[in-house]
CSV table of C-alpha atoms in Angstrom, one decimal:
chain,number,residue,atom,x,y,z
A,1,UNK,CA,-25.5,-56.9,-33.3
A,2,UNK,CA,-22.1,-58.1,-34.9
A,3,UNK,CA,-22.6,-55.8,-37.5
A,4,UNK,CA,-23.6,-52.6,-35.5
A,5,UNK,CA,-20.1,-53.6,-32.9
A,6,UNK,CA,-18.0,-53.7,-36.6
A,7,UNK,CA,-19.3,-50.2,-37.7
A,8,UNK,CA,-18.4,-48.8,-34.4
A,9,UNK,CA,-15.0,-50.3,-34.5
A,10,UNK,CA,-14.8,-48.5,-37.7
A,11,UNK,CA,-16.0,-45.5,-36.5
A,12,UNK,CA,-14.2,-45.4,-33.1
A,13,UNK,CA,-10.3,-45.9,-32.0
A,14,UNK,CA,-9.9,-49.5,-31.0
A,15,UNK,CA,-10.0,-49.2,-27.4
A,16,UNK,CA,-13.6,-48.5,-27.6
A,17,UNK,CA,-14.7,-50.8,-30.1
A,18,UNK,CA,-16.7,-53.6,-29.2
A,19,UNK,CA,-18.7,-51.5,-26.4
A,20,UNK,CA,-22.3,-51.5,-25.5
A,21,UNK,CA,-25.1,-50.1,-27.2
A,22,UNK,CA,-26.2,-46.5,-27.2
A,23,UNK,CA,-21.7,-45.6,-26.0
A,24,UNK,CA,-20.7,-42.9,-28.5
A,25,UNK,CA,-16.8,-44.0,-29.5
A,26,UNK,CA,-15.1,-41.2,-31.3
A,27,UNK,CA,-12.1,-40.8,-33.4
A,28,UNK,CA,-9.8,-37.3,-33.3
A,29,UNK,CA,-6.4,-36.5,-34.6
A,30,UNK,CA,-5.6,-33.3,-34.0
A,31,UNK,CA,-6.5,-30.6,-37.0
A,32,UNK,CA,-8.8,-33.7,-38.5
A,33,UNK,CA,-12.2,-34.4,-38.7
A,34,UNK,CA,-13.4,-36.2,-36.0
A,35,UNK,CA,-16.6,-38.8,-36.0
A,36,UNK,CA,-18.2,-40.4,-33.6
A,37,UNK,CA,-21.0,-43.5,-34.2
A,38,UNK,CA,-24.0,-45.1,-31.4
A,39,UNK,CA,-26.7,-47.1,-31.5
A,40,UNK,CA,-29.4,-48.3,-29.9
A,41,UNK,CA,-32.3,-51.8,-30.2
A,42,UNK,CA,-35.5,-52.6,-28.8
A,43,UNK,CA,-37.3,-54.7,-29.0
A,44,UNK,CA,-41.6,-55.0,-28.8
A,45,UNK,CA,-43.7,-57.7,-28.9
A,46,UNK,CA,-47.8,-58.3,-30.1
A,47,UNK,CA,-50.3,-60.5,-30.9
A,48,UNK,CA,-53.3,-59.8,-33.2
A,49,UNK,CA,-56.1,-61.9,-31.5
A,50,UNK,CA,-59.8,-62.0,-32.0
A,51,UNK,CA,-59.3,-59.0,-34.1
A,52,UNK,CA,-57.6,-56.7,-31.5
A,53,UNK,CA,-54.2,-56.2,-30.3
A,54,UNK,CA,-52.2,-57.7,-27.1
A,55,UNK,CA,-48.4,-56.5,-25.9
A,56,UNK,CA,-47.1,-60.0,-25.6
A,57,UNK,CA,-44.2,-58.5,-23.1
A,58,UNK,CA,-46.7,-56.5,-20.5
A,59,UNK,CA,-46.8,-58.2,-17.0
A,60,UNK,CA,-50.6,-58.7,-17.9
A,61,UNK,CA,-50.3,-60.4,-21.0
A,62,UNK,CA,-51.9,-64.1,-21.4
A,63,UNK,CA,-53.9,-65.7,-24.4
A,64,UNK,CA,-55.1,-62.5,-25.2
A,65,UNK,CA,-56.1,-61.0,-21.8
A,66,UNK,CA,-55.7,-57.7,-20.7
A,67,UNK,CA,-56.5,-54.3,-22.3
A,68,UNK,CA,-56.2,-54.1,-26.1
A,69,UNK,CA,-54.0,-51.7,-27.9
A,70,UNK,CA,-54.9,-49.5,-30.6
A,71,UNK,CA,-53.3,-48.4,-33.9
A,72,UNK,CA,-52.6,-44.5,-33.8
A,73,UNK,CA,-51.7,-42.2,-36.2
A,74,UNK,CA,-48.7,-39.3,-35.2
A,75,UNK,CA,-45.5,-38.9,-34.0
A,76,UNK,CA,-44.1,-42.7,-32.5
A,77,UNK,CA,-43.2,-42.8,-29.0
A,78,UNK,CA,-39.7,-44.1,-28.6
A,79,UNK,CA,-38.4,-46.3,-25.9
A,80,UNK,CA,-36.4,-45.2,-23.5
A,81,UNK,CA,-32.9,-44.6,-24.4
A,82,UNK,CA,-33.4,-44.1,-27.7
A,83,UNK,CA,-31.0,-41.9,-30.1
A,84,UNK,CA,-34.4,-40.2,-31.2
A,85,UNK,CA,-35.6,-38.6,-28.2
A,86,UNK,CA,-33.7,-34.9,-29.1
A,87,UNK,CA,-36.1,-32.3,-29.4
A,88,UNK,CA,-34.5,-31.2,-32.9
A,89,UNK,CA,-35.1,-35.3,-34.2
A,90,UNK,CA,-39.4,-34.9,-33.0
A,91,UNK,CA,-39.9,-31.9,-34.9
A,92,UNK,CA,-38.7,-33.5,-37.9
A,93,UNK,CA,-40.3,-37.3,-37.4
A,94,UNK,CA,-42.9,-37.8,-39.8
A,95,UNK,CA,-46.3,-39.0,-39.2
A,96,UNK,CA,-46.6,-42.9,-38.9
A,97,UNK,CA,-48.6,-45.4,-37.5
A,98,UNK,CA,-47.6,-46.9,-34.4
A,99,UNK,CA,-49.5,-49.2,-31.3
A,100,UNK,CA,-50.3,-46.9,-28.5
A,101,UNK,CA,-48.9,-48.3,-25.6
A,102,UNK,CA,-46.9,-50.7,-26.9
A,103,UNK,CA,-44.1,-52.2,-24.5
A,104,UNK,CA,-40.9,-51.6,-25.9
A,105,UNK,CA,-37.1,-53.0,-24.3
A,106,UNK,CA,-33.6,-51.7,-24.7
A,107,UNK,CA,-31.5,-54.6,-25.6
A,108,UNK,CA,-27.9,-55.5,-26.0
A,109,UNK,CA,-27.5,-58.7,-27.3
A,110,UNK,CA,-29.3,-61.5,-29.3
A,111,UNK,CA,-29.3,-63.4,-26.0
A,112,UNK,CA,-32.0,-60.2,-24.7
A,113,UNK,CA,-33.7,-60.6,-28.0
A,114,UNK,CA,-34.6,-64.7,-27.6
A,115,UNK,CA,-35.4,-64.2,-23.7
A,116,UNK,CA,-38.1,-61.3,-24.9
A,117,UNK,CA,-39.2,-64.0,-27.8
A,118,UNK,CA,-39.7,-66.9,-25.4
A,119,UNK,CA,-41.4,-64.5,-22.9
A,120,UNK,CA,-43.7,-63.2,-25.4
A,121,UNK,CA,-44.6,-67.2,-26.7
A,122,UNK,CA,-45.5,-68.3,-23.3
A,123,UNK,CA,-48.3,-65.1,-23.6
A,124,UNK,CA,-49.3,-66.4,-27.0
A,125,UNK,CA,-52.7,-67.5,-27.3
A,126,UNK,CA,-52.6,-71.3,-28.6
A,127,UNK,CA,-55.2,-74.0,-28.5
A,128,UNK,CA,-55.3,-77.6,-29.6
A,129,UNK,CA,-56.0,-79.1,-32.6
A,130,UNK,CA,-56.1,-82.4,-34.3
A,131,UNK,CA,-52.7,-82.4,-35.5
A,132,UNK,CA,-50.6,-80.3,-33.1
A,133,UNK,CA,-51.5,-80.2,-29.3
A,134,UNK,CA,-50.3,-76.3,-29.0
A,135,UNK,CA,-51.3,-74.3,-32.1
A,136,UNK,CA,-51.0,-70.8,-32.3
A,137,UNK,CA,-54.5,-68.9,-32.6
A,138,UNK,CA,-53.0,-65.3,-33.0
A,139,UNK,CA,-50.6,-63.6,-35.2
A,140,UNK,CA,-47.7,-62.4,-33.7
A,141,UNK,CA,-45.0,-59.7,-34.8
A,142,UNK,CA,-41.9,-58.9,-32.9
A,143,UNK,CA,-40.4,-55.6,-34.2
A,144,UNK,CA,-36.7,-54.7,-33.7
A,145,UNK,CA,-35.8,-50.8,-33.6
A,146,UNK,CA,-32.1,-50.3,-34.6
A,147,UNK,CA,-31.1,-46.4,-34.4
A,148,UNK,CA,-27.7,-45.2,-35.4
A,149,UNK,CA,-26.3,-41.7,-35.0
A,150,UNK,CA,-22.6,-40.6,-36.9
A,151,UNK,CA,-21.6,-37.3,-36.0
A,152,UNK,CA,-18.6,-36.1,-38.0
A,153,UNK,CA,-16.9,-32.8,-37.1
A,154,UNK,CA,-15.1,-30.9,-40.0
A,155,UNK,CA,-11.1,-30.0,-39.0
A,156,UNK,CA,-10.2,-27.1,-37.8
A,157,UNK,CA,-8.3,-27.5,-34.2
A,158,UNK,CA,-11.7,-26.3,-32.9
A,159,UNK,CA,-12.8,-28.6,-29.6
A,160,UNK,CA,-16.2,-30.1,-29.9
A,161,UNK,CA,-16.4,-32.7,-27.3
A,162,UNK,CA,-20.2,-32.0,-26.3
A,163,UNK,CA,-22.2,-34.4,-26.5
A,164,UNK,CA,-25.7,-32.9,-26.8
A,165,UNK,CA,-27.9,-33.0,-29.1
A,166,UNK,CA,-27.9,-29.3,-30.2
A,167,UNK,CA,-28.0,-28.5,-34.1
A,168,UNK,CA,-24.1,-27.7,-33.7
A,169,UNK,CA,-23.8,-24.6,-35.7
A,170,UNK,CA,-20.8,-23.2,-36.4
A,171,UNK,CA,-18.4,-26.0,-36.5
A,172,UNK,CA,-18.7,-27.8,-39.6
A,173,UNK,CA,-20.1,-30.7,-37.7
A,174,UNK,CA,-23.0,-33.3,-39.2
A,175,UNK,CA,-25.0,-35.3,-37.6
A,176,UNK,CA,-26.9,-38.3,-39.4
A,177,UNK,CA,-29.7,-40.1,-38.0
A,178,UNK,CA,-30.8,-43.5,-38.8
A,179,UNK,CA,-34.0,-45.5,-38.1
A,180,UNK,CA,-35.0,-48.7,-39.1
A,181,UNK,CA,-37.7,-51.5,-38.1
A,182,UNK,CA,-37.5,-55.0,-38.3
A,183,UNK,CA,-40.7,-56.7,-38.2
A,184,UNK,CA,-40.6,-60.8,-37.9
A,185,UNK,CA,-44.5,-62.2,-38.6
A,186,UNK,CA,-45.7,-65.6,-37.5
A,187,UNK,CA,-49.2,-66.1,-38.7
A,188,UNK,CA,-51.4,-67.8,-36.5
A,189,UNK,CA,-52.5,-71.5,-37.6
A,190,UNK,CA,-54.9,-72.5,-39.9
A,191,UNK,CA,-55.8,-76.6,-38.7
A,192,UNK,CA,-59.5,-76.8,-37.7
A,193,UNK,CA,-59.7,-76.5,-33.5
A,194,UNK,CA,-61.4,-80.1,-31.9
């Protein structure tokens, strides 16, 4: 997060560096080009458990309970607020695989982040073993979705202060879309169960 508030301060004049997520900050001079940078992270949560799939942050989840999820194939759902949900951004998403129904949470800081992880561990299924009196018995992956959008305008005195997410034609503008995925794996342990 330190890292995404540095680009927009780089990005953006210095009163609006430093702001929340998914805030477009902008940078004009008059004549100049002009840019502007957001962002937006969520975070999911699942467990792979008895050879099917668990949201680990549903109101339902526990050791594996609940309705399994399924691996699809298509055009990802994004969460809501995301930088991708522009009708010009779907047409040109590419086909992927993705977990139908998969919870997934806007989130602002890395305090968000561990309050999601330790939500998503007390779902975990775990049983006892010999050696360790809560051991996981499910792999789990918590995925991080960072999205950036820069929008540069070329000079030209013109005033482009909309915000949509239109293909801008006609002003020189650019707009550059970024999507990445973090995925953090704990495998589920291998001691013998009692």
């Amino acid at each position: 997060f330190q890292a995404l508030h540095r680009e927009q301060a780089r990005h953006g004049s210095g009163a609006g560096a430093g702001s929340s997520p998914g805030k477009a900050l902008s940078s004009k001079s008059p004549g100049a080009a002009s840019s502007s940078f957001r962002f937006s992270v969520h975070c999911s949560m699942l467990q792979i458990y008895n050879e099917s799939i668990h949201d680990l942050l549903s109101t339902s989840a526990q050791y594996g309970e609940g309705e399994a999820l399924r691996i699809r194939e298509g055009e990802a759902p994004v969460g809501e607020g995301s930088l991708a949900a522009s009708a010009l951004v779907k047409q040109q998403q590419q086909q992927q695989l993705y977990v139908a129904g998969l919870s997934q949470f806007r989130v602002a800081a890395v305090g968000d982040v561990l309050s999601l992880l330790r939500h998503g561990a007390k779902a975990r299924a775990v049983r006892a073993t010999e050696y360790n009196e809560l051991s996981s018995r499910s792999h789990a992956i918590l995925q991080l979705v960072v999205e950036t959008e820069t929008r540069t305008t070329g000079g030209g005195g013109g005033d482009d202060d909309d915000d949509d997410d239109d293909d801008d034609e006609g002003g020189g503008a650019t707009k550059t879309l970024r999507r990445a995925k973090l995925s953090l794996v704990d495998l589920a342990g291998s001691e013998k169960m009692n």
